[in-house]
Tab-separated table of C-alpha atoms in Angstrom:
chain	number	residue	atom	x	y	z
A	1	MET	CA	48.990	209.644	42.619
A	2	SER	CA	52.732	209.246	42.447
A	3	LYS	CA	54.161	206.389	40.586
A	4	LEU	CA	54.750	203.046	42.205
A	5	LYS	CA	57.931	200.794	42.107
A	6	LEU	CA	57.417	197.008	40.993
A	7	CYS	CA	60.053	195.239	43.251
A	8	ILE	CA	60.439	191.458	42.775
A	9	ASP	CA	62.487	189.339	45.320
A	10	VAL	CA	63.213	185.852	43.612
A	11	GLY	CA	63.997	183.178	46.274
A	12	GLY	CA	64.990	179.517	46.101
A	13	THR	CA	61.498	178.567	47.351
A	14	LYS	CA	59.202	181.709	46.640
A	15	THR	CA	58.967	184.891	44.600
A	16	ALA	CA	57.816	188.012	46.417
A	17	TYR	CA	56.202	190.893	44.500
A	18	GLY	CA	55.894	194.240	46.058
A	19	LEU	CA	54.515	197.649	45.018
A	20	LEU	CA	56.384	200.367	46.778
A	21	ASP	CA	55.591	204.091	47.060
A	22	ASP	CA	58.073	206.963	47.076
A	23	GLU	CA	59.039	206.503	50.572
A	24	ASN	CA	59.610	202.877	49.910
A	25	HIS	CA	56.485	201.599	51.987
A	26	ILE	CA	55.209	198.335	50.748
A	27	VAL	CA	51.634	199.080	49.808
A	28	TYR	CA	50.813	195.753	48.108
A	29	ARG	CA	52.427	192.304	48.279
A	30	PHE	CA	51.879	189.143	46.566
A	31	GLN	CA	53.794	185.780	46.565
A	32	THR	CA	54.152	182.622	44.341
A	33	PRO	CA	56.335	179.660	44.471
A	34	THR	CA	59.743	179.746	42.502
A	35	PRO	CA	59.885	176.800	39.926
A	36	LEU	CA	63.520	175.809	40.088
A	37	GLU	CA	63.644	173.845	36.872
A	38	ILE	CA	62.028	176.663	34.820
A	39	MET	CA	63.750	177.724	31.435
A	40	PRO	CA	64.885	181.233	31.121
A	41	ASP	CA	62.312	182.637	28.853
A	42	GLU	CA	59.613	180.982	30.711
A	43	PHE	CA	61.024	182.665	33.947
A	44	THR	CA	60.812	186.201	32.523
A	45	GLU	CA	57.373	185.384	31.165
A	46	LYS	CA	56.328	184.347	34.558
A	47	ILE	CA	57.217	187.621	36.027
A	48	TYR	CA	55.380	189.369	33.177
A	49	THR	CA	52.271	187.670	33.677
A	50	GLU	CA	52.447	187.718	37.450
A	51	THR	CA	52.944	191.304	37.239
A	52	ASP	CA	49.480	191.790	35.562
A	53	GLU	CA	47.984	189.934	38.308
A	54	VAL	CA	49.571	192.231	40.975
A	55	LEU	CA	48.532	195.205	39.220
A	56	LYS	CA	44.993	194.050	38.583
A	57	ASN	CA	44.674	193.118	42.188
A	58	PHE	CA	46.015	196.475	43.363
A	59	GLY	CA	43.944	198.592	40.833
A	60	CYS	CA	47.047	199.995	39.082
A	61	ALA	CA	47.972	200.361	35.559
A	62	ARG	CA	51.459	199.340	33.942
A	63	GLU	CA	51.958	202.961	33.019
A	64	GLU	CA	51.787	204.022	36.686
A	65	LEU	CA	55.077	202.348	37.258
A	66	SER	CA	58.335	204.330	37.864
A	67	GLY	CA	60.594	201.189	37.535
A	68	VAL	CA	61.025	197.637	37.958
A	69	ALA	CA	63.643	195.963	40.021
A	70	VAL	CA	64.421	192.173	40.544
A	71	GLY	CA	66.620	190.605	43.001
A	72	MET	CA	67.846	187.294	41.878
A	73	PRO	CA	69.538	184.439	44.034
A	74	SER	CA	72.310	184.575	41.393
A	75	TYR	CA	75.666	185.968	40.194
A	76	VAL	CA	74.478	188.938	38.165
A	77	ASP	CA	76.394	191.201	35.777
A	78	TYR	CA	74.572	194.390	37.029
A	79	GLU	CA	76.004	196.598	34.415
A	80	ASN	CA	74.741	194.521	31.464
A	81	GLY	CA	71.840	192.970	33.171
A	82	ILE	CA	72.915	189.363	32.720
A	83	VAL	CA	72.172	186.583	35.117
A	84	VAL	CA	75.546	184.755	34.959
A	85	THR	CA	74.854	181.806	36.981
A	86	SER	CA	71.860	180.875	39.374
A	87	GLY	CA	72.342	178.428	42.159
A	88	SER	CA	68.641	177.932	42.743
A	89	ILE	CA	67.108	178.267	39.297
A	90	HIS	CA	69.405	175.774	37.641
A	91	ASN	CA	68.487	176.481	33.842
A	92	ILE	CA	69.384	180.137	33.901
A	93	LYS	CA	73.035	180.926	32.784
A	94	ASN	CA	74.291	183.936	30.939
A	95	TYR	CA	70.804	185.061	30.359
A	96	PRO	CA	70.159	188.628	29.270
A	97	ALA	CA	67.166	189.006	31.617
A	98	ARG	CA	67.044	192.866	31.972
A	99	ALA	CA	67.035	193.103	28.072
A	100	VAL	CA	64.147	190.584	27.958
A	101	LEU	CA	62.231	192.380	30.578
A	102	GLU	CA	62.840	195.832	29.059
A	103	LYS	CA	60.976	194.537	25.960
A	104	LYS	CA	58.130	193.370	28.046
A	105	PHE	CA	58.066	196.700	30.098
A	106	PRO	CA	58.676	199.213	27.169
A	107	GLY	CA	59.609	202.687	28.555
A	108	ILE	CA	59.926	201.726	32.204
A	109	PRO	CA	63.513	201.279	33.699
A	110	VAL	CA	64.509	197.846	34.656
A	111	LEU	CA	67.361	196.833	36.762
A	112	ILE	CA	68.446	193.349	37.896
A	113	ASP	CA	70.990	192.486	40.697
A	114	GLY	CA	71.747	189.871	43.254
A	115	ASP	CA	69.399	189.218	46.143
A	116	THR	CA	72.131	189.719	48.751
A	117	ASN	CA	72.970	193.178	47.236
A	118	MET	CA	69.513	194.091	47.553
A	119	ALA	CA	69.362	193.117	51.090
A	120	ALA	CA	72.527	194.703	51.883
A	121	LEU	CA	71.044	198.140	50.532
A	122	ALA	CA	67.956	197.614	52.696
A	123	GLU	CA	69.923	196.993	55.855
A	124	HIS	CA	72.338	199.747	55.191
A	125	TYR	CA	69.667	202.414	54.597
A	126	LEU	CA	66.902	201.182	56.856
A	127	GLY	CA	67.968	198.193	59.112
A	128	SER	CA	70.686	197.043	61.345
A	129	GLY	CA	73.416	198.478	59.134
A	130	GLN	CA	72.536	202.144	59.819
A	131	GLY	CA	75.449	204.259	60.957
A	132	PHE	CA	78.030	202.132	59.510
A	133	PRO	CA	79.740	203.470	56.409
A	134	HIS	CA	81.101	200.104	55.578
A	135	MET	CA	79.133	196.846	56.210
A	136	VAL	CA	78.640	193.388	54.824
A	137	TYR	CA	75.215	191.813	54.585
A	138	VAL	CA	75.686	187.829	55.262
A	139	ALA	CA	72.933	185.587	53.999
A	140	LEU	CA	72.911	182.485	56.232
A	141	SER	CA	70.270	180.501	54.555
A	142	THR	CA	69.900	177.597	52.150
A	143	GLY	CA	73.269	179.048	50.683
A	144	LEU	CA	75.802	181.381	51.845
A	145	GLY	CA	76.532	184.631	50.150
A	146	THR	CA	77.178	188.332	50.928
A	147	GLY	CA	76.622	191.804	49.929
A	148	PHE	CA	79.163	194.614	50.422
A	149	ILE	CA	78.589	198.388	51.159
A	150	ILE	CA	81.852	200.214	51.004
A	151	ASP	CA	81.851	204.010	51.865
A	152	GLY	CA	77.924	203.939	51.725
A	153	ARG	CA	77.810	202.418	48.205
A	154	LEU	CA	77.258	198.931	46.911
A	155	PHE	CA	80.561	197.233	45.911
A	156	ARG	CA	80.068	194.890	42.944
A	157	GLY	CA	83.671	194.266	41.968
A	158	SER	CA	85.296	194.121	38.455
A	159	TYR	CA	82.790	191.725	36.779
A	160	GLY	CA	79.713	192.279	39.251
A	161	GLY	CA	80.401	189.127	41.190
A	162	ALA	CA	81.508	190.571	44.488
A	163	GLY	CA	79.822	188.930	47.343
A	164	GLU	CA	80.093	185.132	46.264
A	165	SER	CA	82.223	184.739	49.340
A	166	GLY	CA	80.579	181.311	50.116
A	167	HIS	CA	82.647	179.798	47.210
A	168	MET	CA	85.928	180.678	48.950
A	169	ILE	CA	87.955	177.436	49.457
A	170	ILE	CA	89.028	176.506	52.882
A	171	THR	CA	89.781	172.733	52.478
A	172	PRO	CA	91.223	172.558	48.926
A	173	GLY	CA	90.304	169.032	47.193
A	174	GLU	CA	88.534	167.789	50.222
A	175	GLY	CA	84.872	167.846	51.336
A	176	LEU	CA	81.471	168.180	49.429
A	177	THR	CA	81.218	169.914	46.158
A	178	ASP	CA	78.559	172.630	45.613
A	179	GLY	CA	77.449	174.578	42.480
A	180	CYS	CA	80.974	176.270	42.035
A	181	GLY	CA	82.404	172.973	41.135
A	182	ASN	CA	85.176	173.058	43.853
A	183	PRO	CA	85.131	170.790	46.851
A	184	GLY	CA	85.831	172.414	50.167
A	185	CYS	CA	84.376	175.806	49.912
A	186	PHE	CA	82.609	177.579	52.724
A	187	MET	CA	79.231	176.799	51.284
A	188	SER	CA	79.883	173.195	51.810
A	189	TYR	CA	80.292	173.688	55.438
A	190	ALA	CA	78.431	176.794	56.499
A	191	CYS	CA	74.764	176.927	55.019
A	192	GLY	CA	71.464	175.251	55.511
A	193	SER	CA	71.544	172.806	52.579
A	194	TYR	CA	74.935	171.407	53.349
A	195	ILE	CA	74.533	170.957	57.117
A	196	VAL	CA	71.582	168.710	56.076
A	197	LYS	CA	73.746	166.789	53.577
A	198	HIS	CA	76.356	166.190	56.351
A	199	ALA	CA	73.588	164.991	58.703
A	200	VAL	CA	72.134	162.631	56.105
A	201	ASN	CA	75.544	161.197	55.147
A	202	ALA	CA	76.306	160.652	58.908
A	203	ILE	CA	73.042	158.829	59.755
A	204	GLU	CA	73.304	156.700	56.376
A	205	SER	CA	76.879	155.621	57.575
A	206	GLY	CA	75.117	154.345	60.918
A	207	ILE	CA	75.823	157.174	63.516
A	208	PRO	CA	72.873	157.081	65.846
A	209	SER	CA	70.850	160.314	66.301
A	210	SER	CA	67.417	161.346	67.277
A	211	LEU	CA	67.184	163.183	63.967
A	212	LYS	CA	66.416	159.887	62.296
A	213	ASP	CA	63.212	159.802	64.395
A	214	MET	CA	62.082	163.234	63.488
A	215	VAL	CA	60.966	162.580	59.882
A	216	SER	CA	59.625	159.747	58.071
A	217	ASP	CA	62.234	160.023	55.316
A	218	LEU	CA	65.593	161.585	55.519
A	219	SER	CA	64.909	163.557	52.426
A	220	ASP	CA	62.493	165.689	54.641
A	221	LEU	CA	65.286	166.512	57.038
A	222	THR	CA	65.898	170.436	57.467
A	223	ALA	CA	68.196	172.713	59.352
A	224	LYS	CA	65.337	173.516	61.712
A	225	HIS	CA	65.133	169.740	62.802
A	226	ILE	CA	68.925	169.921	63.405
A	227	ALA	CA	68.588	173.088	65.756
A	228	GLU	CA	65.790	171.337	67.621
A	229	ALA	CA	67.919	168.028	68.094
A	230	TYR	CA	70.784	170.432	69.225
A	231	LYS	CA	68.651	172.108	71.764
A	232	GLN	CA	67.714	168.501	73.020
A	233	GLY	CA	71.328	167.420	73.424
A	234	ASP	CA	71.709	165.238	70.383
A	235	SER	CA	75.397	164.474	69.923
A	236	LEU	CA	75.339	164.357	66.098
A	237	ALA	CA	73.300	167.696	65.958
A	238	GLU	CA	75.639	169.228	68.575
A	239	LYS	CA	78.684	168.179	66.275
A	240	LEU	CA	77.087	169.603	63.184
A	241	MET	CA	76.012	172.823	64.814
A	242	LYS	CA	79.402	173.388	66.142
A	243	GLN	CA	80.759	173.100	62.778
A	244	LEU	CA	78.351	175.273	61.337
A	245	ILE	CA	78.878	178.020	63.956
A	246	SER	CA	82.783	177.524	63.594
A	247	TYR	CA	82.737	177.920	59.954
A	248	SER	CA	80.289	180.932	59.822
A	249	ALA	CA	82.628	182.745	62.242
A	250	LEU	CA	85.671	181.958	60.245
A	251	HIS	CA	83.893	183.233	57.160
A	252	ILE	CA	83.101	186.555	58.688
A	253	TYR	CA	86.544	186.754	60.407
A	254	ASN	CA	88.296	186.181	57.057
A	255	LEU	CA	86.202	188.985	55.421
A	256	PHE	CA	87.241	191.165	58.404
A	257	ILE	CA	90.976	190.493	57.822
A	258	ALA	CA	90.533	190.995	54.064
A	259	PHE	CA	88.544	194.256	54.146
A	260	ASN	CA	88.759	195.441	57.754
A	261	ILE	CA	84.893	195.988	57.512
A	262	ASN	CA	83.521	195.850	61.364
A	263	CYS	CA	79.740	195.468	60.764
A	264	TYR	CA	78.255	192.171	59.596
A	265	VAL	CA	74.464	192.089	59.273
A	266	CYS	CA	73.267	188.507	59.296
A	267	GLY	CA	69.762	187.350	57.710
A	268	GLY	CA	68.274	184.321	56.229
A	269	GLY	CA	66.404	181.248	57.738
A	270	LEU	CA	69.375	180.144	59.791
A	271	THR	CA	69.314	183.329	61.857
A	272	ASN	CA	65.764	182.259	63.061
A	273	MET	CA	67.080	179.174	64.750
A	274	GLY	CA	67.482	181.058	68.065
A	275	ASP	CA	69.446	183.899	69.468
A	276	PHE	CA	72.140	181.435	70.465
A	277	PHE	CA	73.201	180.991	66.918
A	278	LEU	CA	74.401	184.400	66.286
A	279	GLU	CA	75.678	184.690	69.855
A	280	ARG	CA	77.880	181.828	69.319
A	281	ILE	CA	79.096	183.152	66.126
A	282	GLN	CA	79.981	186.325	67.753
A	283	GLU	CA	81.923	184.577	70.505
A	284	GLU	CA	83.898	182.430	68.007
A	285	ALA	CA	84.691	185.560	65.945
A	286	ASP	CA	85.904	187.369	68.993
A	287	ARG	CA	88.077	184.452	69.892
A	288	LEU	CA	89.707	184.415	66.403
A	289	ASN	CA	90.117	188.362	66.232
A	290	LYS	CA	93.570	189.314	67.506
A	291	GLN	CA	93.329	192.884	66.314
A	292	GLU	CA	93.502	195.170	69.372
A	293	ASN	CA	90.793	197.639	69.560
A	294	GLN	CA	89.109	196.590	66.377
A	295	LYS	CA	85.698	195.171	67.221
A	296	ILE	CA	83.678	192.899	64.979
A	297	TYR	CA	79.995	193.662	65.215
A	298	ILE	CA	77.645	190.838	64.192
A	299	LYS	CA	74.252	191.787	64.196
A	300	LYS	CA	70.812	190.397	63.269
A	301	ALA	CA	68.995	191.768	60.240
A	302	ALA	CA	66.311	194.029	61.301
A	303	LEU	CA	64.000	193.885	58.159
A	304	GLY	CA	63.387	190.180	58.016
A	305	GLY	CA	61.799	188.828	54.999
A	306	ASP	CA	61.205	192.388	53.468
A	307	ASN	CA	64.807	193.257	53.112
A	308	GLY	CA	64.623	191.918	49.317
A	309	LEU	CA	61.767	194.146	48.427
A	310	LEU	CA	62.966	197.157	50.253
A	311	GLY	CA	66.455	196.876	48.834
A	312	CYS	CA	64.796	196.663	45.213
A	313	GLY	CA	62.984	199.920	45.995
A	314	ILE	CA	66.267	201.764	47.214
A	315	ALA	CA	68.162	200.349	44.255
A	316	LEU	CA	65.703	201.964	41.942
A	317	ASP	CA	65.826	205.181	43.849
A	318	LEU	CA	69.552	205.201	43.348
A	319	ALA	CA	69.548	204.344	39.695
A	320	LEU	CA	66.766	206.687	38.882
A	321	LYS	CA	68.788	209.686	40.446
A	322	GLN	CA	71.793	208.860	38.207
Protein backbone atom coordinates (compact mmCIF):
# COMPACT_ATOMS: atom_id res chain seq x y z
CA MET A 1 0.00 0.00 0.00
CA SER A 2 1.33 3.46 -0.91
CA LYS A 3 1.86 5.99 1.82
CA LEU A 4 -0.85 8.45 2.81
CA LYS A 5 -0.75 12.20 3.37
CA LEU A 6 -2.11 13.57 6.63
CA CYS A 7 -3.87 16.85 5.86
CA ILE A 8 -5.26 19.15 8.55
CA ASP A 9 -7.52 22.12 7.81
CA VAL A 10 -7.83 24.32 10.89
CA GLY A 11 -10.85 26.61 10.77
CA GLY A 12 -12.38 29.18 13.05
CA THR A 13 -15.02 26.73 14.29
CA LYS A 14 -13.79 23.25 13.35
CA THR A 15 -10.62 21.35 12.51
CA ALA A 16 -10.85 18.80 9.70
CA TYR A 17 -8.41 15.89 9.38
CA GLY A 18 -8.07 13.95 6.14
CA LEU A 19 -5.98 11.05 4.91
CA LEU A 20 -5.28 11.48 1.20
CA ASP A 21 -3.88 8.94 -1.26
CA ASP A 22 -1.40 9.54 -4.09
CA GLU A 23 -4.15 10.96 -6.32
CA ASN A 24 -5.42 13.26 -3.57
CA HIS A 25 -8.59 11.32 -2.96
CA ILE A 26 -9.78 11.78 0.61
CA VAL A 27 -9.93 8.20 1.90
CA TYR A 28 -10.75 9.11 5.50
CA ARG A 29 -11.91 12.25 7.27
CA PHE A 30 -12.39 13.27 10.88
CA GLN A 31 -13.59 16.51 12.44
CA THR A 32 -13.30 18.17 15.84
CA PRO A 33 -14.16 21.63 17.24
CA THR A 34 -11.43 24.28 17.18
CA PRO A 35 -10.87 25.72 20.68
CA LEU A 36 -10.13 29.38 20.00
CA GLU A 37 -8.56 30.17 23.39
CA ILE A 38 -6.13 27.23 23.35
CA MET A 39 -2.45 27.90 24.10
CA PRO A 40 0.14 27.24 21.36
CA ASP A 41 1.72 24.06 22.77
CA GLU A 42 -1.72 22.72 23.67
CA PHE A 43 -2.74 23.30 20.06
CA THR A 44 0.11 21.24 18.58
CA GLU A 45 -0.42 18.54 21.23
CA LYS A 46 -4.10 18.45 20.24
CA ILE A 47 -3.09 17.85 16.62
CA TYR A 48 -0.74 15.06 17.69
CA THR A 49 -3.26 13.22 19.88
CA GLU A 50 -6.12 13.60 17.40
CA THR A 51 -3.85 12.29 14.66
CA ASP A 52 -3.45 9.12 16.73
CA GLU A 53 -7.23 8.77 16.75
CA VAL A 54 -7.41 9.31 12.97
CA LEU A 55 -4.73 6.70 12.29
CA LYS A 56 -6.27 4.22 14.73
CA ASN A 57 -9.73 4.60 13.20
CA PHE A 58 -8.39 4.08 9.67
CA GLY A 59 -5.97 1.32 10.63
CA CYS A 60 -2.83 3.14 9.55
CA ALA A 61 0.53 3.42 11.30
CA ARG A 62 2.35 6.73 11.70
CA GLU A 63 5.21 5.28 9.62
CA GLU A 64 2.83 4.98 6.66
CA LEU A 65 2.54 8.76 6.34
CA SER A 66 4.45 10.46 3.52
CA GLY A 67 3.94 13.92 5.00
CA VAL A 68 1.87 16.20 7.20
CA ALA A 69 0.36 19.49 5.99
CA VAL A 70 -1.55 22.00 8.11
CA GLY A 71 -3.63 24.89 6.79
CA MET A 72 -4.06 27.63 9.41
CA PRO A 73 -6.49 30.58 9.59
CA SER A 74 -3.41 32.70 10.09
CA TYR A 75 -0.58 34.77 8.70
CA VAL A 76 2.12 32.12 8.27
CA ASP A 77 5.83 32.54 7.54
CA TYR A 78 5.93 29.49 5.28
CA GLU A 79 9.70 29.29 4.80
CA ASN A 80 10.35 29.18 8.54
CA GLY A 81 7.18 27.37 9.58
CA ILE A 82 6.11 30.11 11.98
CA VAL A 83 2.52 31.13 12.67
CA VAL A 84 3.02 34.89 12.95
CA THR A 85 -0.52 35.81 13.97
CA SER A 86 -3.89 34.07 13.95
CA GLY A 87 -7.13 36.00 13.87
CA SER A 88 -9.07 32.95 15.07
CA ILE A 89 -6.80 31.22 17.60
CA HIS A 90 -5.97 34.28 19.63
CA ASN A 91 -3.04 33.02 21.73
CA ILE A 92 -0.89 31.87 18.82
CA LYS A 93 1.69 34.49 17.87
CA ASN A 94 5.19 34.04 16.41
CA TYR A 95 4.89 30.35 17.19
CA PRO A 96 7.32 27.86 15.54
CA ALA A 97 4.56 25.36 14.84
CA ARG A 98 6.42 23.41 12.16
CA ALA A 99 9.47 22.81 14.35
CA VAL A 100 7.25 21.64 17.21
CA LEU A 101 5.31 19.27 14.96
CA GLU A 102 8.50 17.93 13.34
CA LYS A 103 9.56 16.73 16.80
CA LYS A 104 6.21 15.00 17.20
CA PHE A 105 6.43 13.43 13.71
CA PRO A 106 10.14 12.49 13.47
CA GLY A 107 11.33 11.63 9.98
CA ILE A 108 8.09 12.83 8.35
CA PRO A 109 8.02 16.05 6.28
CA VAL A 110 5.80 18.73 7.84
CA LEU A 111 4.59 21.95 6.24
CA ILE A 112 2.32 24.75 7.43
CA ASP A 113 0.66 27.48 5.39
CA GLY A 114 -2.31 29.81 5.50
CA ASP A 115 -5.71 28.27 4.85
CA THR A 116 -6.47 30.59 1.92
CA ASN A 117 -3.22 29.53 0.25
CA MET A 118 -4.25 25.89 0.59
CA ALA A 119 -7.69 26.67 -0.86
CA ALA A 120 -6.08 28.60 -3.73
CA LEU A 121 -3.94 25.59 -4.66
CA ALA A 122 -6.96 23.28 -4.59
CA GLU A 123 -9.16 25.50 -6.75
CA HIS A 124 -6.30 26.18 -9.19
CA TYR A 125 -5.45 22.52 -9.75
CA LEU A 126 -8.83 20.85 -9.24
CA GLY A 127 -11.60 23.44 -9.09
CA SER A 128 -12.95 26.64 -10.59
CA GLY A 129 -9.52 28.15 -11.22
CA GLN A 130 -8.47 25.48 -13.72
CA GLY A 131 -7.34 26.98 -17.01
CA PHE A 132 -6.32 30.32 -15.48
CA PRO A 133 -2.54 30.75 -15.05
CA HIS A 134 -3.22 33.64 -12.68
CA MET A 135 -6.05 33.53 -10.13
CA VAL A 136 -7.01 34.75 -6.69
CA TYR A 137 -8.92 32.68 -4.16
CA VAL A 138 -11.16 34.95 -2.09
CA ALA A 139 -12.40 33.65 1.26
CA LEU A 140 -15.72 35.36 2.01
CA SER A 141 -16.48 33.96 5.42
CA THR A 142 -16.21 34.98 9.06
CA GLY A 143 -13.19 36.97 7.88
CA LEU A 144 -11.86 38.09 4.51
CA GLY A 145 -8.63 36.80 3.00
CA THR A 146 -7.05 35.82 -0.29
CA GLY A 147 -4.57 33.39 -1.81
CA PHE A 148 -2.67 34.32 -4.99
CA ILE A 149 -1.67 32.04 -7.85
CA ILE A 150 0.67 33.79 -10.29
CA ASP A 151 2.09 31.95 -13.31
CA GLY A 152 0.65 28.74 -11.90
CA ARG A 153 2.50 29.05 -8.61
CA LEU A 154 1.48 30.17 -5.15
CA PHE A 155 2.69 33.69 -4.40
CA ARG A 156 3.56 34.40 -0.76
CA GLY A 157 5.40 37.73 -0.96
CA SER A 158 8.61 38.85 0.72
CA TYR A 159 7.60 37.84 4.26
CA GLY A 160 5.03 35.14 3.54
CA GLY A 161 2.08 37.43 4.22
CA ALA A 162 0.69 37.92 0.71
CA GLY A 163 -3.07 37.54 0.73
CA GLU A 164 -3.85 39.57 3.85
CA SER A 165 -5.89 41.86 1.61
CA GLY A 166 -8.76 42.05 4.08
CA HIS A 167 -6.58 44.45 6.05
CA MET A 168 -6.19 46.95 3.21
CA ILE A 169 -7.50 50.27 4.54
CA ILE A 170 -10.33 52.03 2.71
CA THR A 171 -11.64 54.51 5.31
CA PRO A 172 -8.51 55.61 7.23
CA GLY A 173 -9.20 56.35 10.87
CA GLU A 174 -12.92 55.65 10.52
CA GLY A 175 -15.09 52.61 11.11
CA LEU A 176 -14.69 49.50 13.20
CA THR A 177 -11.31 48.03 14.12
CA ASP A 178 -10.49 44.36 13.57
CA GLY A 179 -7.48 42.25 14.53
CA CYS A 180 -5.03 44.26 12.42
CA GLY A 181 -5.48 47.24 14.75
CA ASN A 182 -6.37 49.72 12.02
CA PRO A 183 -9.93 51.04 11.76
CA GLY A 184 -11.52 51.13 8.33
CA CYS A 185 -10.02 48.07 6.64
CA PHE A 186 -11.97 45.90 4.18
CA MET A 187 -12.47 43.26 6.87
CA SER A 188 -14.58 45.67 8.91
CA TYR A 189 -17.04 46.05 6.02
CA ALA A 190 -16.91 42.91 3.91
CA CYS A 191 -16.99 39.78 6.06
CA GLY A 192 -19.52 37.77 8.02
CA SER A 193 -18.48 38.73 11.54
CA TYR A 194 -18.49 42.45 10.83
CA ILE A 195 -21.77 42.61 8.93
CA VAL A 196 -23.25 41.07 12.08
CA LYS A 197 -21.53 43.70 14.26
CA HIS A 198 -22.96 46.46 12.06
CA ALA A 199 -26.42 44.88 12.38
CA VAL A 200 -26.22 44.61 16.17
CA ASN A 201 -24.98 48.20 16.50
CA ALA A 202 -27.85 49.44 14.32
CA ILE A 203 -30.51 47.50 16.24
CA GLU A 204 -29.13 48.61 19.61
CA SER A 205 -29.24 52.22 18.40
CA GLY A 206 -32.98 51.83 17.84
CA ILE A 207 -33.24 51.11 14.12
CA PRO A 208 -36.25 48.80 13.60
CA SER A 209 -35.62 45.43 11.94
CA SER A 210 -37.15 41.97 11.74
CA LEU A 211 -33.67 40.68 12.61
CA LYS A 212 -34.45 41.38 16.25
CA ASP A 213 -37.30 38.85 16.14
CA MET A 214 -35.20 36.11 14.51
CA VAL A 215 -33.12 35.43 17.62
CA SER A 216 -33.77 35.43 21.35
CA ASP A 217 -30.48 37.24 21.95
CA LEU A 218 -28.58 39.49 19.53
CA SER A 219 -25.39 37.57 20.35
CA ASP A 220 -26.92 34.68 18.38
CA LEU A 221 -27.37 36.74 15.20
CA THR A 222 -25.50 35.44 12.13
CA ALA A 223 -24.93 36.48 8.53
CA LYS A 224 -27.40 33.76 7.56
CA HIS A 225 -30.14 35.61 9.44
CA ILE A 226 -29.23 38.82 7.62
CA ALA A 227 -29.42 37.06 4.24
CA GLU A 228 -32.86 35.67 5.11
CA ALA A 229 -34.13 39.06 6.26
CA TYR A 230 -32.74 40.58 3.06
CA LYS A 231 -34.77 38.15 0.97
CA GLN A 232 -37.86 39.11 2.99
CA GLY A 233 -37.35 42.81 2.26
CA ASP A 234 -36.11 44.01 5.66
CA SER A 235 -34.75 47.54 5.13
CA LEU A 236 -31.80 47.23 7.53
CA ALA A 237 -30.80 43.87 6.04
CA GLU A 238 -31.04 45.36 2.55
CA LYS A 239 -28.73 48.20 3.56
CA LEU A 240 -26.22 45.83 5.16
CA MET A 241 -26.28 43.42 2.22
CA LYS A 242 -25.78 46.27 -0.23
CA GLN A 243 -22.77 47.38 1.81
CA LEU A 244 -21.36 43.84 1.93
CA ILE A 245 -21.77 43.37 -1.82
CA SER A 246 -20.38 46.81 -2.64
CA TYR A 247 -17.23 46.42 -0.55
CA SER A 248 -16.70 42.81 -1.67
CA ALA A 249 -16.77 43.99 -5.29
CA LEU A 250 -14.49 46.94 -4.52
CA HIS A 251 -12.02 44.58 -2.84
CA ILE A 252 -11.88 42.39 -5.95
CA TYR A 253 -11.72 45.38 -8.29
CA ASN A 254 -8.78 46.89 -6.38
CA LEU A 255 -6.91 43.57 -6.62
CA PHE A 256 -7.65 43.49 -10.35
CA ILE A 257 -6.28 47.00 -10.82
CA ALA A 258 -3.17 46.22 -8.75
CA PHE A 259 -2.31 42.82 -10.25
CA ASN A 260 -4.35 42.62 -13.48
CA ILE A 261 -5.42 39.10 -12.49
CA ASN A 262 -8.76 38.26 -14.12
CA CYS A 263 -10.00 35.19 -12.20
CA TYR A 264 -11.42 35.41 -8.65
CA VAL A 265 -12.66 32.17 -7.13
CA CYS A 266 -14.86 32.87 -4.12
CA GLY A 267 -15.40 30.38 -1.31
CA GLY A 268 -16.46 30.46 2.31
CA GLY A 269 -19.75 30.54 4.15
CA LEU A 270 -21.04 33.82 2.69
CA THR A 271 -21.07 32.32 -0.81
CA ASN A 272 -23.74 29.87 0.37
CA MET A 273 -26.28 32.65 0.99
CA GLY A 274 -27.63 32.20 -2.52
CA ASP A 275 -26.65 32.73 -6.16
CA PHE A 276 -27.71 36.37 -5.90
CA PHE A 277 -24.68 37.17 -3.73
CA LEU A 278 -21.90 36.47 -6.24
CA GLU A 279 -24.10 37.61 -9.12
CA ARG A 280 -24.49 41.02 -7.50
CA ILE A 281 -20.75 41.20 -6.73
CA GLN A 282 -20.04 40.42 -10.39
CA GLU A 283 -22.43 43.17 -11.52
CA GLU A 284 -20.83 45.71 -9.20
CA ALA A 285 -17.28 44.73 -10.23
CA ASP A 286 -18.30 45.07 -13.89
CA ARG A 287 -19.69 48.53 -13.15
CA LEU A 288 -16.40 49.59 -11.56
CA ASN A 289 -14.24 48.08 -14.29
CA LYS A 290 -13.46 50.66 -16.98
CA GLN A 291 -10.72 48.58 -18.63
CA GLU A 292 -11.84 47.79 -22.19
CA ASN A 293 -11.73 44.13 -23.22
CA GLN A 294 -10.48 43.08 -19.78
CA LYS A 295 -13.14 40.87 -18.22
CA ILE A 296 -13.15 40.13 -14.49
CA TYR A 297 -14.32 36.55 -13.85
CA ILE A 298 -15.90 36.01 -10.44
CA LYS A 299 -16.57 32.31 -9.90
CA LYS A 300 -17.87 30.21 -7.04
CA ALA A 301 -15.42 27.71 -5.55
CA ALA A 302 -16.11 24.23 -6.87
CA LEU A 303 -14.67 22.12 -4.06
CA GLY A 304 -16.69 23.43 -1.12
CA GLY A 305 -15.49 22.48 2.32
CA ASP A 306 -12.90 20.05 0.93
CA ASN A 307 -10.67 22.68 -0.65
CA GLY A 308 -8.57 23.06 2.51
CA LEU A 309 -7.75 19.35 2.77
CA LEU A 310 -7.20 18.99 -0.97
CA GLY A 311 -4.94 22.05 -1.00
CA CYS A 312 -2.87 20.53 1.81
CA GLY A 313 -2.44 17.39 -0.29
CA ILE A 314 -1.34 19.38 -3.34
CA ALA A 315 1.04 21.48 -1.22
CA LEU A 316 2.70 18.30 0.04
CA ASP A 317 3.01 16.95 -3.51
CA LEU A 318 4.72 20.14 -4.64
CA ALA A 319 7.02 20.27 -1.61
CA LEU A 320 8.06 16.61 -1.89
CA LYS A 321 8.95 17.06 -5.57
CA GLN A 322 11.46 19.81 -4.79
